[in-house]
Coordinates of C-alpha atoms and ligand atoms in Angstrom, one line a residue:
M30 CA 27.6 61.2 -161.8
L31 CA 30.3 63.5 -162.6
F32 CA 31.3 67.3 -162.7
N33 CA 32.1 69.3 -165.4
M34 CA 34.1 72.1 -164.3
R35 CA 34.4 75.2 -166.5
S36 CA 37.5 75.9 -168.3
E37 CA 38.2 79.1 -166.3
A38 CA 37.3 77.1 -162.6
T39 CA 39.9 78.1 -160.1
E40 CA 42.0 75.5 -158.0
E41 CA 39.5 76.9 -154.6
Q42 CA 36.6 76.3 -156.8
I43 CA 37.8 73.2 -157.8
N44 CA 38.6 72.2 -154.3
H45 CA 35.9 72.9 -153.0
I46 CA 33.7 70.4 -154.8
V47 CA 36.0 67.7 -154.1
V48 CA 35.7 68.5 -150.3
R49 CA 32.1 68.3 -150.7
I50 CA 32.0 65.2 -152.6
K51 CA 33.6 63.8 -149.5
E52 CA 31.4 65.5 -146.8
C53 CA 28.5 63.5 -148.4
G54 CA 30.2 60.3 -148.2
Y55 CA 31.7 59.7 -151.8
E56 CA 35.1 59.5 -153.4
A57 CA 36.5 62.4 -155.9
H58 CA 38.4 61.5 -158.6
L59 CA 40.1 64.2 -160.7
I60 CA 40.8 64.1 -164.0
R61 CA 42.9 67.1 -165.6
G62 CA 42.0 67.2 -169.3
Q63 CA 43.7 69.6 -172.0
E64 CA 40.7 71.9 -171.5
R65 CA 38.9 71.3 -168.4
T66 CA 38.8 69.4 -165.4
V67 CA 36.2 66.8 -164.7
I68 CA 35.5 65.1 -161.2
G69 CA 34.1 61.9 -161.0
V70 CA 31.9 60.9 -158.2
V71 CA 32.0 57.2 -157.0
G72 CA 31.4 55.2 -154.1
N73 CA 28.3 53.4 -152.7
S74 CA 28.3 54.2 -149.2
G75 CA 27.4 58.0 -149.8
R76 CA 24.5 59.9 -148.6
H77 CA 23.4 63.5 -149.3
R78 CA 22.5 62.7 -152.9
S79 CA 20.4 65.9 -153.3
E80 CA 23.3 68.1 -151.5
L81 CA 25.2 66.9 -154.5
E82 CA 23.0 67.6 -156.8
A83 CA 22.7 71.2 -155.7
L84 CA 26.6 71.7 -156.5
S85 CA 25.4 72.4 -159.9
S86 CA 25.1 75.7 -159.7
A87 CA 28.3 76.4 -157.3
P88 CA 30.8 78.7 -159.1
G89 CA 33.0 77.3 -161.7
V90 CA 30.7 74.1 -162.3
E91 CA 29.7 73.9 -166.0
D92 CA 27.2 70.9 -165.2
I93 CA 26.7 67.5 -163.5
V94 CA 26.2 64.5 -165.6
K95 CA 24.4 61.5 -164.3
I96 CA 26.0 58.2 -165.8
S97 CA 23.8 55.6 -165.9
H98 CA 26.3 52.5 -166.6
P99 CA 28.1 50.8 -163.9
F100 CA 31.3 51.7 -165.0
K101 CA 32.2 55.6 -164.2
L102 CA 35.7 56.6 -164.1
S103 CA 36.5 54.8 -167.4
A104 CA 33.7 55.9 -169.1
R105 CA 33.9 58.4 -172.0
S106 CA 32.5 61.3 -170.5
M107 CA 35.1 61.4 -168.1
R108 CA 37.6 62.4 -170.7
P109 CA 35.6 62.8 -174.2
E110 CA 39.0 63.6 -175.9
G111 CA 40.5 60.1 -174.8
S112 CA 43.4 58.9 -172.6
L113 CA 47.0 59.5 -173.6
I114 CA 49.1 57.2 -171.7
D115 CA 52.6 58.2 -171.5
L116 CA 54.9 54.8 -171.4
G117 CA 58.3 56.7 -171.1
R118 CA 60.9 57.2 -173.8
G119 CA 58.6 59.3 -175.9
V120 CA 56.1 56.4 -176.2
I121 CA 52.3 57.6 -176.3
V122 CA 49.4 55.5 -176.3
G123 CA 46.0 56.7 -177.5
G124 CA 47.6 59.3 -179.6
K125 CA 47.9 59.4 -183.4
E126 CA 50.6 56.5 -183.2
V127 CA 49.3 53.4 -183.4
V128 CA 51.9 51.2 -180.9
V129 CA 53.2 47.9 -181.7
A130 CA 54.3 45.4 -179.1
A131 CA 55.7 42.2 -180.3
G132 CA 58.0 39.4 -179.0
P133 CA 57.7 35.8 -178.2
C134 CA 54.6 34.2 -176.0
A135 CA 57.5 32.8 -173.5
V136 CA 60.9 34.4 -172.8
E137 CA 63.2 30.9 -173.3
S138 CA 66.6 32.1 -173.6
R139 CA 68.9 34.9 -173.6
E140 CA 69.8 34.5 -177.2
Q141 CA 66.0 33.9 -178.4
I142 CA 65.4 36.9 -176.7
H143 CA 68.1 39.3 -177.9
D144 CA 67.3 37.8 -181.5
V145 CA 63.9 38.6 -181.9
A146 CA 64.1 41.8 -179.9
A147 CA 66.5 43.4 -182.3
R148 CA 64.2 42.2 -185.1
V149 CA 60.9 43.5 -183.8
S150 CA 62.8 46.9 -183.2
R151 CA 64.3 47.3 -186.6
A152 CA 60.8 46.6 -187.9
G153 CA 59.0 49.3 -185.8
A154 CA 58.0 48.0 -182.5
K155 CA 57.9 50.0 -179.4
L156 CA 57.4 47.5 -176.6
L157 CA 59.0 43.8 -176.6
R158 CA 56.4 41.1 -175.0
G159 CA 57.6 37.9 -173.6
G160 CA 56.1 36.0 -170.6
A161 CA 58.4 35.1 -167.7
F162 CA 55.3 34.2 -165.5
K163 CA 53.3 32.0 -168.0
P164 CA 49.8 31.0 -167.2
R165 CA 49.7 27.6 -169.0
S166 CA 46.4 25.3 -169.3
S167 CA 48.3 22.5 -168.1
P168 CA 50.5 22.3 -165.3
Y169 CA 52.9 20.0 -167.2
S170 CA 53.8 22.9 -169.7
F171 CA 56.6 25.3 -169.3
Q172 CA 55.8 28.1 -166.8
G173 CA 58.4 30.4 -167.6
M174 CA 61.5 31.8 -166.6
G175 CA 60.8 33.8 -163.5
E176 CA 62.8 36.9 -162.8
E177 CA 65.7 35.3 -164.9
G178 CA 63.2 35.6 -167.7
L179 CA 62.6 39.4 -166.7
K180 CA 66.5 40.3 -166.4
L181 CA 67.0 39.0 -170.0
L182 CA 63.3 40.9 -171.1
R183 CA 65.0 44.1 -169.8
E184 CA 68.4 44.0 -171.0
A185 CA 67.2 42.9 -174.7
A186 CA 64.7 45.9 -174.6
D187 CA 67.4 48.2 -173.3
K188 CA 69.7 47.4 -175.8
N189 CA 67.2 47.7 -178.5
D190 CA 65.5 51.0 -177.6
L191 CA 62.3 49.0 -176.6
L192 CA 60.0 49.1 -173.5
V193 CA 59.0 45.8 -171.7
V194 CA 55.4 44.4 -171.3
T195 CA 54.9 41.6 -169.5
E196 CA 52.1 39.3 -167.4
V197 CA 51.7 39.5 -164.0
M198 CA 49.8 36.8 -162.7
D199 CA 49.6 37.2 -159.1
P200 CA 50.2 40.3 -156.5
S201 CA 53.2 38.4 -154.7
Q202 CA 54.9 39.0 -158.0
I203 CA 54.2 42.9 -158.5
E204 CA 57.5 43.6 -156.4
V205 CA 59.8 41.7 -158.3
M206 CA 58.8 43.0 -161.2
L207 CA 58.6 46.3 -161.1
P208 CA 62.4 47.5 -161.8
Y209 CA 62.2 45.1 -165.1
V210 CA 58.8 46.0 -166.4
D211 CA 57.2 49.2 -168.3
V212 CA 53.7 47.5 -168.7
M213 CA 52.1 45.3 -166.4
Q214 CA 49.9 42.6 -168.6
V215 CA 47.0 41.1 -167.0
G216 CA 45.8 38.2 -168.9
A217 CA 42.5 36.8 -170.2
R218 CA 42.5 34.1 -167.1
N219 CA 43.0 36.8 -164.3
M220 CA 40.9 39.5 -166.1
Q221 CA 38.4 39.1 -162.8
N222 CA 41.0 38.3 -160.4
Y223 CA 39.8 41.4 -158.0
H224 CA 42.6 40.7 -155.8
L225 CA 45.4 41.5 -158.4
L226 CA 43.6 44.4 -160.3
R227 CA 43.2 46.0 -156.8
A228 CA 46.7 45.6 -156.3
L229 CA 48.0 47.4 -159.6
G230 CA 45.6 50.2 -158.7
E231 CA 48.2 51.2 -156.2
V232 CA 51.0 50.6 -158.7
D233 CA 52.9 53.5 -161.0
K234 CA 52.9 51.6 -163.8
A235 CA 50.6 51.2 -167.1
V236 CA 48.2 48.2 -167.1
L237 CA 47.5 46.3 -170.3
L238 CA 44.3 44.7 -169.1
K239 CA 42.9 41.6 -171.7
R240 CA 40.0 40.6 -172.3
G241 CA 38.7 37.7 -170.4
M242 CA 37.5 34.5 -172.8
S243 CA 34.0 34.8 -172.2
A244 CA 33.9 38.6 -170.3
T245 CA 31.5 41.0 -171.7
L246 CA 32.7 44.8 -172.5
E247 CA 30.9 45.5 -169.8
E248 CA 32.8 43.6 -167.4
L249 CA 36.4 44.1 -168.9
L250 CA 35.3 47.7 -168.4
L251 CA 34.4 47.0 -164.7
S252 CA 37.9 45.4 -164.3
A253 CA 39.6 48.4 -165.9
E254 CA 37.3 50.3 -163.0
Y255 CA 39.3 48.4 -160.1
I256 CA 42.4 49.4 -160.9
M257 CA 41.4 53.4 -161.8
A258 CA 39.3 53.4 -158.3
G259 CA 42.9 52.6 -156.9
G260 CA 44.4 55.6 -158.3
N261 CA 46.2 54.3 -161.3
Y262 CA 44.4 55.6 -164.3
K263 CA 47.3 54.2 -167.0
V264 CA 44.9 51.4 -168.0
I265 CA 45.0 50.3 -171.6
L266 CA 42.6 47.8 -172.7
C267 CA 43.2 45.0 -175.0
E268 CA 40.8 42.5 -177.2
R269 CA 42.1 39.0 -177.6
G270 CA 39.7 37.0 -178.8
I271 CA 36.5 35.3 -177.3
R272 CA 35.1 31.9 -177.1
T273 CA 32.3 31.2 -179.6
F274 CA 30.2 28.6 -180.9
D275 CA 32.8 28.5 -183.7
T276 CA 36.1 26.0 -183.0
Y277 CA 37.6 26.5 -186.5
L278 CA 40.1 29.1 -184.7
R279 CA 41.3 29.3 -181.3
N280 CA 39.1 32.4 -180.4
T281 CA 36.8 34.5 -182.3
L282 CA 38.7 38.2 -182.4
D283 CA 36.0 40.6 -181.7
I284 CA 37.3 43.5 -183.9
A285 CA 33.5 45.2 -183.3
A286 CA 34.8 45.5 -179.7
I287 CA 37.3 48.5 -181.0
P288 CA 34.7 50.8 -182.0
V289 CA 32.6 49.9 -179.1
I290 CA 34.9 50.3 -176.2
K291 CA 35.9 53.7 -178.3
S292 CA 32.6 54.8 -177.9
L293 CA 32.0 53.7 -174.3
S294 CA 35.4 54.3 -172.8
H295 CA 38.1 57.0 -173.2
L296 CA 41.0 54.1 -172.3
P297 CA 42.7 53.3 -175.3
I298 CA 42.5 49.7 -176.8
F299 CA 45.0 47.0 -178.3
A300 CA 44.4 44.2 -180.2
D301 CA 45.8 40.8 -180.0
P302 CA 45.5 38.8 -183.5
S303 CA 47.9 35.9 -182.5
H304 CA 45.8 34.9 -179.5
G305 CA 42.7 36.3 -181.4
T306 CA 42.9 33.3 -183.9
G307 CA 45.8 31.1 -182.9
R308 CA 46.8 30.6 -186.3
R309 CA 50.0 32.3 -188.1
D310 CA 48.6 32.7 -191.4
K311 CA 45.5 34.5 -189.7
V312 CA 47.6 37.1 -187.7
A313 CA 48.3 39.7 -190.4
P314 CA 44.9 39.7 -191.9
M315 CA 43.3 40.4 -188.2
A316 CA 46.0 42.9 -187.5
R317 CA 45.2 45.0 -190.4
A318 CA 41.7 44.4 -189.6
A319 CA 42.1 46.1 -186.0
V320 CA 44.3 49.1 -187.1
A321 CA 41.6 49.7 -189.9
A322 CA 39.1 49.6 -187.0
G323 CA 40.8 52.2 -185.0
A324 CA 42.6 50.0 -182.5
D325 CA 45.3 51.9 -180.6
G326 CA 48.1 49.2 -180.3
L327 CA 48.6 45.5 -181.3
I328 CA 50.3 43.1 -179.4
I329 CA 51.8 40.0 -181.8
E330 CA 53.6 37.3 -181.0
V331 CA 57.2 36.7 -182.8
H332 CA 59.4 33.9 -182.5
P333 CA 62.6 33.5 -184.3
D334 CA 62.2 29.7 -184.6
P335 CA 58.4 28.8 -184.3
E336 CA 59.0 25.1 -184.9
R337 CA 60.9 25.0 -181.7
A338 CA 59.0 27.6 -179.6
L339 CA 58.1 26.4 -176.1
S340 CA 54.8 27.8 -176.1
D341 CA 52.4 29.1 -179.0
G342 CA 54.7 28.6 -181.5
V343 CA 51.5 27.7 -184.0
Q344 CA 50.5 31.6 -184.2
S345 CA 53.9 33.2 -184.2
L346 CA 54.9 34.9 -186.8
Y347 CA 58.6 34.6 -188.2
P348 CA 60.2 37.9 -188.0
D349 CA 60.3 38.8 -191.5
Q350 CA 56.6 38.3 -191.4
F351 CA 56.4 40.8 -188.8
A352 CA 58.3 43.3 -190.9
H353 CA 56.0 42.4 -193.5
L354 CA 53.0 43.0 -191.5
M355 CA 54.3 46.4 -190.2
D356 CA 54.8 47.7 -193.3
E357 CA 51.1 46.7 -194.7
I358 CA 49.7 48.3 -191.3
R359 CA 52.0 51.6 -192.2
A360 CA 50.1 52.0 -195.2
I361 CA 46.9 51.3 -193.8
A362 CA 47.0 53.3 -190.7
P363 CA 46.7 56.9 -192.6
A364 CA 43.7 56.0 -194.1
V365 CA 42.1 56.4 -190.5
G366 CA 44.2 59.1 -189.6
R367 CA 46.8 56.9 -187.8
S368 CA 50.5 56.4 -188.2
I369 CA 53.2 53.7 -187.5
A370 CA 56.8 54.3 -186.4
Q371 CA 59.3 53.6 -189.3
P372 CA 61.3 50.8 -189.5
V373 CA 65.1 51.5 -188.0
Y374 CA 67.6 50.8 -191.2
A375 CA 70.8 49.2 -190.2
T376 CA 73.6 51.8 -190.4
S377 CA 76.8 49.9 -190.3
Ligands
PEP406 C1 50.0 36.0 -173.6 O1 49.9 37.3 -173.9 O2 50.8 35.4 -173.7 C2 48.7 35.1 -173.3 C3 49.0 34.2 -172.3 O3 47.7 36.2 -173.6 P1 46.1 35.6 -172.9 O4 46.2 35.8 -171.4 O5 45.3 36.8 -173.9 O6 45.9 34.4 -173.1
MN407 MN1 51.0 33.3 -176.3

Protein backbone atom coordinates (compact mmCIF):
# COMPACT_ATOMS: atom_id res chain seq x y z
CA MET A 1 0.00 0.00 0.00
CA LEU A 2 1.15 3.56 -0.57
CA PHE A 3 -0.07 7.00 0.36
CA ASN A 4 -0.02 9.68 -2.33
CA MET A 5 0.22 12.95 -0.44
CA ARG A 6 -1.23 16.13 -1.92
CA SER A 7 1.33 18.53 -3.41
CA GLU A 8 0.38 21.10 -0.74
CA ALA A 9 0.57 18.60 2.18
CA THR A 10 2.45 20.06 5.15
CA GLU A 11 5.36 18.39 6.94
CA GLU A 12 3.08 17.93 9.93
CA GLN A 13 0.48 16.08 7.85
CA ILE A 14 3.16 13.87 6.30
CA ASN A 15 4.62 13.15 9.71
CA HIS A 16 1.23 12.23 11.11
CA ILE A 17 0.78 9.54 8.44
CA VAL A 18 4.31 8.20 9.09
CA VAL A 19 3.60 7.97 12.83
CA ARG A 20 0.28 6.23 12.28
CA ILE A 21 1.82 3.69 9.85
CA LYS A 22 4.43 2.83 12.50
CA GLU A 23 1.77 2.60 15.22
CA CYS A 24 -0.02 0.02 13.08
CA GLY A 25 3.17 -2.06 13.02
CA TYR A 26 4.47 -1.34 9.49
CA GLU A 27 7.50 0.48 8.12
CA ALA A 28 7.04 3.83 6.37
CA HIS A 29 9.33 4.74 3.46
CA LEU A 30 9.18 8.35 2.34
CA ILE A 31 9.93 9.15 -1.27
CA ARG A 32 9.99 12.84 -2.08
CA GLY A 33 9.31 13.42 -5.77
CA GLN A 34 9.56 16.71 -7.64
CA GLU A 35 5.88 17.47 -7.09
CA ARG A 36 4.65 15.35 -4.24
CA THR A 37 5.63 12.98 -1.47
CA VAL A 38 4.71 9.32 -1.58
CA ILE A 39 4.79 7.16 1.54
CA GLY A 40 5.26 3.44 1.00
CA VAL A 41 3.96 1.00 3.59
CA VAL A 42 5.96 -2.22 3.90
CA GLY A 43 6.34 -5.06 6.33
CA ASN A 44 4.37 -8.15 7.14
CA SER A 45 4.10 -7.89 10.88
CA GLY A 46 1.61 -5.02 10.88
CA ARG A 47 -1.96 -5.19 12.10
CA HIS A 48 -4.83 -2.75 11.94
CA ARG A 49 -4.98 -2.66 8.15
CA SER A 50 -8.44 -1.15 8.34
CA GLU A 51 -7.09 1.69 10.49
CA LEU A 52 -4.54 2.40 7.79
CA GLU A 53 -7.24 2.43 5.13
CA ALA A 54 -9.24 4.90 7.22
CA LEU A 55 -6.34 7.33 6.86
CA SER A 56 -7.30 7.87 3.22
CA SER A 57 -9.38 10.84 4.36
CA ALA A 58 -6.72 12.30 6.68
CA PRO A 59 -5.60 15.87 5.92
CA GLY A 60 -2.94 16.04 3.22
CA VAL A 61 -3.70 12.60 1.75
CA GLU A 62 -4.70 12.56 -1.92
CA ASP A 63 -5.41 8.83 -2.07
CA ILE A 64 -4.10 5.42 -1.08
CA VAL A 65 -3.11 2.80 -3.62
CA LYS A 66 -3.01 -0.92 -2.91
CA ILE A 67 -0.05 -2.56 -4.61
CA SER A 68 -0.85 -6.08 -5.70
CA HIS A 69 2.65 -7.20 -6.78
CA PRO A 70 5.22 -8.31 -4.22
CA PHE A 71 7.74 -5.55 -4.93
CA LYS A 72 6.70 -2.30 -3.30
CA LEU A 73 9.49 0.27 -2.93
CA SER A 74 10.76 -0.39 -6.44
CA ALA A 75 7.25 -0.21 -7.98
CA ARG A 76 6.68 2.47 -10.59
CA SER A 77 3.74 3.84 -8.59
CA MET A 78 6.14 4.88 -5.81
CA ARG A 79 7.78 7.38 -8.16
CA PRO A 80 5.88 7.62 -11.44
CA GLU A 81 8.33 10.13 -12.92
CA GLY A 82 11.26 7.66 -12.54
CA SER A 83 14.28 7.80 -10.24
CA LEU A 84 17.30 9.98 -10.83
CA ILE A 85 20.44 8.57 -9.25
CA ASP A 86 23.19 11.10 -8.66
CA LEU A 87 26.58 9.38 -8.76
CA GLY A 88 28.59 12.56 -8.15
CA ARG A 89 30.75 14.70 -10.46
CA GLY A 90 27.63 15.66 -12.40
CA VAL A 91 26.81 12.10 -13.50
CA ILE A 92 23.11 11.35 -13.14
CA VAL A 93 21.54 8.03 -14.09
CA GLY A 94 17.88 7.91 -15.13
CA GLY A 95 17.79 11.35 -16.76
CA LYS A 96 18.12 12.31 -20.41
CA GLU A 97 21.71 11.16 -20.77
CA VAL A 98 22.45 7.49 -21.38
CA VAL A 99 25.44 6.86 -19.10
CA VAL A 100 28.17 4.51 -20.29
CA ALA A 101 30.52 2.46 -18.11
CA ALA A 102 33.47 0.82 -19.87
CA GLY A 103 36.69 -0.95 -19.03
CA PRO A 104 38.22 -4.39 -18.78
CA CYS A 105 36.58 -7.40 -17.20
CA ALA A 106 39.36 -7.40 -14.60
CA VAL A 107 42.04 -4.97 -13.52
CA GLU A 108 45.32 -6.64 -14.52
CA SER A 109 48.06 -4.00 -14.16
CA ARG A 110 48.61 -0.25 -13.77
CA GLU A 111 49.54 0.09 -17.41
CA GLN A 112 46.43 -1.77 -18.60
CA ILE A 113 43.90 0.15 -16.52
CA HIS A 114 45.45 3.58 -17.20
CA ASP A 115 45.58 2.91 -20.91
CA VAL A 116 41.96 1.79 -21.13
CA ALA A 117 40.70 4.53 -18.78
CA ALA A 118 42.23 7.29 -20.92
CA ARG A 119 40.72 5.84 -24.08
CA VAL A 120 37.19 5.16 -22.83
CA SER A 121 37.07 8.56 -21.17
CA ARG A 122 38.01 10.29 -24.43
CA ALA A 123 35.23 8.36 -26.18
CA GLY A 124 32.60 9.67 -23.72
CA ALA A 125 32.36 6.99 -21.01
CA LYS A 126 31.53 8.32 -17.54
CA LEU A 127 32.41 5.29 -15.44
CA LEU A 128 35.39 2.99 -15.43
CA ARG A 129 34.55 -0.67 -14.89
CA GLY A 130 37.00 -3.40 -13.86
CA GLY A 131 36.84 -6.27 -11.42
CA ALA A 132 39.24 -6.43 -8.50
CA PHE A 133 37.38 -9.29 -6.81
CA LYS A 134 36.34 -11.63 -9.61
CA PRO A 135 33.62 -14.30 -9.38
CA ARG A 136 35.14 -16.88 -11.77
CA SER A 137 33.33 -20.06 -12.76
CA SER A 138 36.54 -22.00 -12.11
CA PRO A 139 38.57 -21.70 -8.91
CA TYR A 140 41.73 -22.10 -11.04
CA SER A 141 41.05 -18.95 -13.11
CA PHE A 142 42.49 -15.50 -12.27
CA GLN A 143 40.58 -14.22 -9.24
CA GLY A 144 41.47 -10.52 -9.46
CA MET A 145 44.03 -8.20 -7.86
CA GLY A 146 42.00 -7.45 -4.72
CA GLU A 147 42.67 -4.16 -2.91
CA GLU A 148 45.64 -3.35 -5.14
CA GLY A 149 43.22 -3.51 -8.08
CA LEU A 150 40.85 -1.09 -6.32
CA LYS A 151 43.68 1.41 -5.82
CA LEU A 152 44.65 1.22 -9.47
CA LEU A 153 41.03 1.66 -10.56
CA ARG A 154 40.60 4.78 -8.42
CA GLU A 155 43.88 6.27 -9.58
CA ALA A 156 43.10 5.67 -13.28
CA ALA A 157 39.52 6.94 -12.88
CA ASP A 158 40.57 10.14 -11.08
CA LYS A 159 43.21 10.88 -13.67
CA ASN A 160 40.62 10.61 -16.46
CA ASP A 161 37.57 12.20 -14.82
CA LEU A 162 35.71 8.90 -14.47
CA LEU A 163 33.75 7.27 -11.65
CA VAL A 164 34.46 3.70 -10.53
CA VAL A 165 32.09 0.73 -10.73
CA THR A 166 33.35 -2.62 -9.50
CA GLU A 167 31.98 -5.84 -8.12
CA VAL A 168 31.49 -6.66 -4.45
CA MET A 169 31.14 -10.38 -3.78
CA ASP A 170 30.85 -10.54 -0.02
CA PRO A 171 29.73 -8.21 2.81
CA SER A 172 33.24 -8.46 4.31
CA GLN A 173 34.62 -6.61 1.26
CA ILE A 174 32.36 -3.57 1.60
CA GLU A 175 34.48 -1.66 4.07
CA VAL A 176 37.69 -2.00 2.14
CA MET A 177 35.90 -0.96 -1.06
CA LEU A 178 34.15 2.17 0.22
CA PRO A 179 37.03 4.64 -0.22
CA TYR A 180 37.75 3.53 -3.78
CA VAL A 181 34.35 2.90 -5.31
CA ASP A 182 31.44 5.06 -6.56
CA VAL A 183 29.09 2.26 -7.60
CA MET A 184 29.02 -1.20 -6.03
CA GLN A 185 28.26 -3.89 -8.59
CA VAL A 186 26.38 -7.02 -7.54
CA GLY A 187 27.12 -9.72 -10.09
CA ALA A 188 24.65 -12.11 -11.67
CA ARG A 189 25.90 -14.93 -9.45
CA ASN A 190 25.09 -12.92 -6.34
CA MET A 191 21.73 -11.43 -7.27
CA GLN A 192 20.06 -13.59 -4.67
CA ASN A 193 22.77 -13.34 -2.01
CA TYR A 194 20.34 -11.78 0.45
CA HIS A 195 23.00 -11.31 3.09
CA LEU A 196 25.03 -9.16 0.67
CA LEU A 197 21.93 -7.26 -0.51
CA ARG A 198 20.91 -6.40 3.05
CA ALA A 199 24.45 -5.21 3.82
CA LEU A 200 24.33 -2.92 0.76
CA GLY A 201 21.03 -1.52 2.01
CA GLU A 202 22.98 0.14 4.79
CA VAL A 203 25.63 1.73 2.60
CA ASP A 204 25.50 5.23 1.15
CA LYS A 205 26.62 4.18 -2.34
CA ALA A 206 24.77 3.43 -5.54
CA VAL A 207 24.42 -0.26 -6.38
CA LEU A 208 24.41 -1.77 -9.88
CA LEU A 209 22.34 -4.92 -9.46
CA LYS A 210 22.80 -7.42 -12.28
CA ARG A 211 20.08 -9.88 -13.21
CA GLY A 212 20.82 -13.48 -12.26
CA MET A 213 21.38 -15.88 -15.16
CA SER A 214 18.01 -17.52 -14.69
CA ALA A 215 16.19 -14.91 -12.65
CA THR A 216 12.75 -13.62 -13.55
CA LEU A 217 12.19 -9.88 -13.63
CA GLU A 218 10.06 -10.18 -10.51
CA GLU A 219 12.97 -11.84 -8.71
CA LEU A 220 15.29 -9.06 -9.90
CA LEU A 221 12.94 -6.44 -8.46
CA LEU A 222 12.59 -8.37 -5.21
CA SER A 223 16.39 -8.35 -4.89
CA ALA A 224 16.33 -4.57 -5.42
CA GLU A 225 13.70 -4.47 -2.71
CA TYR A 226 16.14 -6.06 -0.22
CA ILE A 227 18.57 -3.17 -0.76
CA MET A 228 15.86 -0.49 -0.68
CA ALA A 229 14.20 -1.90 2.45
CA GLY A 230 17.42 -1.04 4.30
CA GLY A 231 17.09 2.60 3.21
CA ASN A 232 19.41 2.66 0.19
CA TYR A 233 17.25 3.71 -2.75
CA LYS A 234 20.18 4.22 -5.13
CA VAL A 235 19.68 1.01 -7.08
CA ILE A 236 20.41 0.66 -10.80
CA LEU A 237 19.25 -2.58 -12.41
CA CYS A 238 21.20 -4.31 -15.18
CA GLU A 239 20.06 -6.76 -17.85
CA ARG A 240 23.11 -8.91 -18.64
CA GLY A 241 21.64 -11.84 -20.53
CA ILE A 242 19.95 -14.98 -19.32
CA ARG A 243 20.32 -18.69 -20.02
CA THR A 244 17.88 -19.99 -22.60
CA PHE A 245 17.71 -23.15 -24.73
CA ASP A 246 19.86 -21.45 -27.35
CA THR A 247 23.57 -22.08 -26.92
CA TYR A 248 24.97 -20.20 -29.90
CA LEU A 249 25.94 -17.21 -27.77
CA ARG A 250 27.07 -17.13 -24.14
CA ASN A 251 23.69 -15.75 -23.02
CA THR A 252 20.48 -14.34 -24.51
CA LEU A 253 20.29 -10.60 -23.91
CA ASP A 254 16.66 -9.95 -22.98
CA ILE A 255 16.15 -6.57 -24.63
CA ALA A 256 12.42 -6.68 -23.82
CA ALA A 257 13.37 -6.62 -20.13
CA ILE A 258 14.19 -2.92 -20.60
CA PRO A 259 10.67 -1.69 -21.46
CA VAL A 260 9.14 -4.22 -19.05
CA ILE A 261 11.22 -2.88 -16.15
CA LYS A 262 10.39 0.67 -17.22
CA SER A 263 6.70 -0.06 -16.82
CA LEU A 264 7.01 -2.03 -13.56
CA SER A 265 9.59 0.06 -11.74
CA HIS A 266 10.94 3.58 -11.30
CA LEU A 267 14.51 2.27 -11.06
CA PRO A 268 16.91 2.94 -13.94
CA ILE A 269 18.12 -0.01 -16.00
CA PHE A 270 21.45 -0.61 -17.75
CA ALA A 271 22.26 -3.24 -20.36
CA ASP A 272 25.46 -5.29 -20.54
CA PRO A 273 25.88 -6.43 -24.14
CA SER A 274 29.32 -7.92 -23.34
CA HIS A 275 28.18 -10.67 -20.97
CA GLY A 276 24.82 -10.65 -22.77
CA THR A 277 26.42 -12.06 -25.92
CA GLY A 278 29.94 -13.22 -25.05
CA ARG A 279 31.17 -12.31 -28.55
CA ARG A 280 32.99 -9.14 -29.54
CA ASP A 281 31.22 -8.81 -32.90
CA LYS A 282 27.77 -9.03 -31.28
CA VAL A 283 28.39 -6.34 -28.65
CA ALA A 284 27.78 -3.29 -30.84
CA PRO A 285 24.46 -4.43 -32.38
CA MET A 286 23.08 -5.30 -28.93
CA ALA A 287 24.34 -2.02 -27.44
CA ARG A 288 22.58 -0.12 -30.22
CA ALA A 289 19.39 -2.11 -29.64
CA ALA A 290 19.50 -1.48 -25.88
CA VAL A 291 19.76 2.28 -26.37
CA ALA A 292 16.90 2.20 -28.87
CA ALA A 293 14.82 0.18 -26.36
CA GLY A 294 15.25 2.84 -23.66
CA ALA A 295 18.19 1.67 -21.53
CA ASP A 296 19.46 4.30 -19.10
CA GLY A 297 23.03 3.13 -19.47
CA LEU A 298 25.41 0.52 -20.83
CA ILE A 299 28.27 -1.38 -19.23
CA ILE A 300 30.77 -2.60 -21.81
CA GLU A 301 34.03 -4.53 -21.60
CA VAL A 302 36.96 -2.85 -23.35
CA HIS A 303 40.55 -4.09 -23.23
CA PRO A 304 43.67 -2.59 -24.81
CA ASP A 305 44.85 -6.07 -25.84
CA PRO A 306 41.88 -8.49 -25.71
CA GLU A 307 43.93 -11.42 -27.04
CA ARG A 308 46.01 -11.34 -23.89
CA ALA A 309 43.21 -10.51 -21.44
CA LEU A 310 43.14 -12.59 -18.26
CA SER A 311 39.36 -12.82 -18.45
CA ASP A 312 36.63 -12.31 -21.05
CA GLY A 313 38.96 -11.28 -23.87
CA VAL A 314 36.61 -12.91 -26.43
CA GLN A 315 33.87 -10.42 -25.66
CA SER A 316 36.05 -7.35 -25.01
CA LEU A 317 36.07 -4.53 -27.55
CA TYR A 318 39.26 -2.91 -28.76
CA PRO A 319 39.32 0.75 -27.67
CA ASP A 320 38.81 1.97 -31.25
CA GLN A 321 35.76 -0.25 -31.65
CA PHE A 322 34.36 1.22 -28.45
CA ALA A 323 34.87 4.79 -29.71
CA HIS A 324 33.11 3.86 -32.94
CA LEU A 325 30.20 2.31 -31.03
CA MET A 326 29.88 5.50 -28.96
CA ASP A 327 29.53 7.48 -32.23
CA GLU A 328 26.80 5.10 -33.35
CA ILE A 329 24.76 5.31 -30.17
CA ARG A 330 25.25 9.08 -30.17
CA ALA A 331 23.26 9.05 -33.41
CA ILE A 332 20.59 6.65 -32.10
CA ALA A 333 19.92 8.24 -28.70
CA PRO A 334 18.21 11.45 -29.97
CA ALA A 335 15.66 9.34 -31.87
CA VAL A 336 14.37 8.12 -28.50
CA GLY A 337 14.71 11.46 -26.67
CA ARG A 338 18.10 10.71 -25.09
CA SER A 339 21.69 11.84 -25.46
CA ILE A 340 25.22 10.50 -25.00
CA ALA A 341 28.18 12.51 -23.71
CA GLN A 342 30.38 14.03 -26.38
CA PRO A 343 33.87 12.65 -26.98
CA VAL A 344 36.77 14.60 -25.51
CA TYR A 345 39.32 15.60 -28.11
CA ALA A 346 42.91 16.01 -26.98
CA THR A 347 43.83 19.69 -26.82
CA SER A 348 47.59 19.30 -26.92
C1 LIG B 1 31.30 -8.68 -14.84
O1 LIG B 1 30.65 -7.64 -15.04
O2 LIG B 1 32.53 -8.76 -15.00
C2 LIG B 1 30.58 -9.92 -14.48
C3 LIG B 1 31.20 -10.92 -13.87
O3 LIG B 1 29.30 -9.91 -14.86
P1 LIG B 1 28.09 -10.91 -14.48
O4 LIG B 1 27.98 -10.87 -13.00
O5 LIG B 1 26.93 -10.30 -15.21
O6 LIG B 1 28.47 -12.26 -15.03
MN1 LIG C 1 33.55 -10.14 -17.55
